[in-house]
Short mmCIF file of C-alpha atoms in Angstrom, two decimals:
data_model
loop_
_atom_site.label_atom_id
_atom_site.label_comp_id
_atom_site.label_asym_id
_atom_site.label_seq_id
_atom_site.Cartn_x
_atom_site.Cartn_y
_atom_site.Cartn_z
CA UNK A 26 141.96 117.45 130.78
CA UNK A 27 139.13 115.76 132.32
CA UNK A 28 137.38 112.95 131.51
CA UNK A 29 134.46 114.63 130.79
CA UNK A 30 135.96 116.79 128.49
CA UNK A 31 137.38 114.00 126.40
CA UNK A 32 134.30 112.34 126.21
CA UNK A 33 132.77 115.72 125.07
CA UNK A 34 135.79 115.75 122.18
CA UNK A 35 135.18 112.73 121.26
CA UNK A 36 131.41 112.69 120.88
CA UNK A 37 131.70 115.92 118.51
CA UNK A 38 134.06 113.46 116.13
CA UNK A 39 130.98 111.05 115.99
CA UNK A 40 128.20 111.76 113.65
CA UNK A 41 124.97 111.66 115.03
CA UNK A 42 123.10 110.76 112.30
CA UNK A 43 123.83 109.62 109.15
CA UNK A 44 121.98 111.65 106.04
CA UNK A 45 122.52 109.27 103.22
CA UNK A 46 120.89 106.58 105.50
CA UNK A 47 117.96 108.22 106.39
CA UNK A 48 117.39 109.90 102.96
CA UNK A 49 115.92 107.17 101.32
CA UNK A 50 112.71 106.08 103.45
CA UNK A 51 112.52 110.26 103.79
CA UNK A 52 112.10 110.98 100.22
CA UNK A 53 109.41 107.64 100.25
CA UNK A 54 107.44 109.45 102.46
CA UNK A 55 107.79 112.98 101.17
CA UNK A 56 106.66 111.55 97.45
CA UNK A 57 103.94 109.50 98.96
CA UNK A 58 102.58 111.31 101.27
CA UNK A 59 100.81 113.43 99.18
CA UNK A 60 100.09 110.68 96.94
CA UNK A 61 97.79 108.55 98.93
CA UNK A 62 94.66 107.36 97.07
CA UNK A 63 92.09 109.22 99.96
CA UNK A 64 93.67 112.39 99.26
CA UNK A 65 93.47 112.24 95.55
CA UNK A 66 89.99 111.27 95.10
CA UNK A 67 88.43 110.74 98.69
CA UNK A 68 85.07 109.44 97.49
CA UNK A 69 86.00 107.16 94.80
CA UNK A 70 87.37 103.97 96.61
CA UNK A 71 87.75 100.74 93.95
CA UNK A 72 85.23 97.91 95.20
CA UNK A 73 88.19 95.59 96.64
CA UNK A 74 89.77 98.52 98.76
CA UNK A 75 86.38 98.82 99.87
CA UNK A 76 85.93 95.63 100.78
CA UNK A 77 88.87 95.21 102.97
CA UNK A 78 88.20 98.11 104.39
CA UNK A 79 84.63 97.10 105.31
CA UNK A 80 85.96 94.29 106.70
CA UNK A 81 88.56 96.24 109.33
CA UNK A 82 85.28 98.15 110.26
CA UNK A 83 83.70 94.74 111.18
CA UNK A 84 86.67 93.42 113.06
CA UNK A 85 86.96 96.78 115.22
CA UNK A 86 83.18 96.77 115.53
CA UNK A 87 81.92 93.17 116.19
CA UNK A 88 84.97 91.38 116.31
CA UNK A 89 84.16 89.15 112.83
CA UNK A 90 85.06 89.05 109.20
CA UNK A 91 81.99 89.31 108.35
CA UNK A 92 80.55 92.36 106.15
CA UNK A 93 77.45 93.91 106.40
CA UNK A 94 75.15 93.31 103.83
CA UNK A 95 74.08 96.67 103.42
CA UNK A 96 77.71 97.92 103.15
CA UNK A 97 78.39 95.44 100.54
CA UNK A 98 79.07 97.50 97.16
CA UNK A 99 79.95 95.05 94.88
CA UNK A 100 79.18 91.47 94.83
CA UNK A 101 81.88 90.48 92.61
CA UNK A 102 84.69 92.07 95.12
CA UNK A 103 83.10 89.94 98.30
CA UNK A 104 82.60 86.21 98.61
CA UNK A 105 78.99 84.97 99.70
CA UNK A 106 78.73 81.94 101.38
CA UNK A 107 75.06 81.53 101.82
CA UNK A 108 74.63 83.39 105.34
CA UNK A 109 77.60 86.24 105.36
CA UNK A 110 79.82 88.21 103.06
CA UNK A 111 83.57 87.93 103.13
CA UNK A 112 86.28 89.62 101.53
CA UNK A 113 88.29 88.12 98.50
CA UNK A 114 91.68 89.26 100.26
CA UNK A 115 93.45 87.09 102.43
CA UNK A 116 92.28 87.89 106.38
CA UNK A 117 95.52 88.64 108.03
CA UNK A 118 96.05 91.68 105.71
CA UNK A 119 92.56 92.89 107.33
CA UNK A 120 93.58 91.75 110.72
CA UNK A 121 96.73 93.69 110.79
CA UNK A 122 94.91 96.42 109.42
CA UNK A 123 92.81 96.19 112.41
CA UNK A 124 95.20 96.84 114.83
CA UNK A 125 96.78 99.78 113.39
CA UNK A 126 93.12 101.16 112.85
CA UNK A 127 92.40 100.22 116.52
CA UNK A 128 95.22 102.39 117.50
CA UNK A 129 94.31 105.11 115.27
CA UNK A 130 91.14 105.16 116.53
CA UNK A 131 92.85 105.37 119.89
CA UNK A 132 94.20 108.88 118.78
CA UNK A 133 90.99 110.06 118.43
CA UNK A 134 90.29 109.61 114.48
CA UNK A 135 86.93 106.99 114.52
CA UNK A 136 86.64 105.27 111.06
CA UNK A 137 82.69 106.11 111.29
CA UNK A 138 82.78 109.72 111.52
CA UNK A 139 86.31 110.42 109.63
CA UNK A 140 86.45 107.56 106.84
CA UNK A 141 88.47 109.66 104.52
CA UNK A 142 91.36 110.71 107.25
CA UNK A 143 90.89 107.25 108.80
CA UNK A 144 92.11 105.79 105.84
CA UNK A 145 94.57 107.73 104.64
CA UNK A 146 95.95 107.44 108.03
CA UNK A 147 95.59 103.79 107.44
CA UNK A 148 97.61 103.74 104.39
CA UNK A 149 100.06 105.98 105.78
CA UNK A 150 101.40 104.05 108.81
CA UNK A 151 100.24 100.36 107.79
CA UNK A 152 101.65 100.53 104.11
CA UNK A 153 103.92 103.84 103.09
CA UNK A 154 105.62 103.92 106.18
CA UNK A 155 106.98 99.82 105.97
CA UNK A 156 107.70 100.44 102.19
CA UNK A 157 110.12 103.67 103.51
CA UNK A 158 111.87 101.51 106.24
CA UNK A 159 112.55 99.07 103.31
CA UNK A 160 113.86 101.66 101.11
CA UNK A 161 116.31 102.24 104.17
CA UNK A 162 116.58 98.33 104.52
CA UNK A 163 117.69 98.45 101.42
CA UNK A 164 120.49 101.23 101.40
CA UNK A 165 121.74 99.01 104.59
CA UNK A 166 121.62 95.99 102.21
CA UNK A 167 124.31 98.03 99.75
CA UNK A 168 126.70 97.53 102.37
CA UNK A 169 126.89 94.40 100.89
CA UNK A 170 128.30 94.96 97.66
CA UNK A 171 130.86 97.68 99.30
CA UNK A 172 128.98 100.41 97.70
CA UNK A 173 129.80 104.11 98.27
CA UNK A 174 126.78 105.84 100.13
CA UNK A 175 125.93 107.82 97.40
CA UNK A 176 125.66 104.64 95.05
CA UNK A 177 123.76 102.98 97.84
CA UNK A 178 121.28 105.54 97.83
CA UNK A 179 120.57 105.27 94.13
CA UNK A 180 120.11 101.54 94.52
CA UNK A 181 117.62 102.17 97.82
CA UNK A 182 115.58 104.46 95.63
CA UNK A 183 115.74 102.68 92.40
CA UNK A 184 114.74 99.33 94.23
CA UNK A 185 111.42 101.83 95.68
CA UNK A 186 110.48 103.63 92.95
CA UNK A 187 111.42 102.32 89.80
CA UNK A 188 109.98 98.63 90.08
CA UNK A 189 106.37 99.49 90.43
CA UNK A 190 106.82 99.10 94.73
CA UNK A 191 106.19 102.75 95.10
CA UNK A 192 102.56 102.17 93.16
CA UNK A 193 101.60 99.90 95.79
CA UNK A 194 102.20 101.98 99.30
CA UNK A 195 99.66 104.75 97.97
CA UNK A 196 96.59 102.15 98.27
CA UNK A 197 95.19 99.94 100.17
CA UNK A 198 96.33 96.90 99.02
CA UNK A 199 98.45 94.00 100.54
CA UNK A 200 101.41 94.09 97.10
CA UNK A 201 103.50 96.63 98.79
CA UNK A 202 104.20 94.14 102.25
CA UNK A 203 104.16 91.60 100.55
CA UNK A 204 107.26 92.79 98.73
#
C-alpha cells in the first residue's frame, strides 16, 4: 500500500465537519433571517434606528457624524448642539456600521436608492451574523464543563435565544454586540 492510499484511508476516518458545531449559529441565522425588522415592516423604522442610520449615511457620504437637518425625524432621538445634529448612540457603533455599509455598497446595493435591502443587509452581516458565531462560541465554550455535544448544543441555543440576545440581532441596535 502506498502512501497515498493511506493517507486517503485515513482522511475518510476524519470528519470533515462537525454538525453539532455548526448547528447552532445555523439555526441563528435560519430564525433570524426572516426576522429582521426591514423585512417585517420596511417603512416603519423607530426614530433611534433612524438616527443611527442617518448617521452611517453621513459618514459614507461626507465623512462626519453629523446629520442632516432635513433628515432629522425626531428631535428627541438626536442631540443638537447649536450648529449640527448628532446621534444619541455611542459613535463607534455608527462607525463600524460604516464600514460594513461601505462594503455593501461595494457589492452594488447603494443605501440611497435601496434603503430597505441596504439595511437589512446591514443588520444581517453587522449584527445577526456576530450573534450566530457567538451561539457557536458558545457551544465551543461547553467544552468546558465536559458536556456531551448534544447538551452543548442546548446550552449554545438556550444562551441565544432564551435570554432576550436573539431580540437584539433582528434590529439595529448596538445590545446584541455588546453582549
Amino acid at each position: 500500500m502506498s502512501w497515498f492510499d493511506r493517507w486517503k484511508a485515513n482522511r475518510r476516518q476524519l470528519p470533515l465537519v462537525r454538525p453539532w458545531a455548526i448547528a447552532g449559529p445555523v439555526l441563528v441565522l435560519l430564525l433570524a433571517a426572516p426576522m429582521i425588522r426591514p423585512l417585517l415592516s420596511p417603512g416603519l423604522i423607530p426614530p433611534r434606528q433612524a438616527m443611527t442610520l442617518e448617521t452611517v449615511r453621513s459618514i459614507l457620504r461626507d465623512g462626519t457624524l453629523t446629520i442632516d437637518r432635513t433628515r432629522v425625524l425626531d428631535a428627541q432621538s438626536a442631540y443638537y448642539n447649536g450648529q449640527h445634529f448628532f446621534s444619541l448612540d455611542a459613535p463607534a457603533f455608527s462607525i463600524g456600521l460604516s464600514g460594513v455599509s461601505r462594503i455593501i455598497e461595494w457589492f452594488g446595493v447603494p443605501i440611497d436608492q435601496n434603503p430597505v435591502l441596504h439595511e437589512y443587509l446591514l443588520i444581517l452581516f453587522a449584527i445577526t451574523l456576530p450573534t450566530a458565531l457567538a451561539s457557536g462560541l458558545l457551544y465551543r465554550m461547553g467544552r468546558a464543563f465536559e458536556l456531551r455535544r448534544s447538551w452543548r448544543m442546548v446550552l449554545a441555543m438556550s444562551g441565544v435565544l432564551a435570554t432576550g440576545w436573539f431580540s437584539y440581532a433582528v434590529v439595529l441596535m448596538p445590545h446584541a454586540l455588546a453582549t
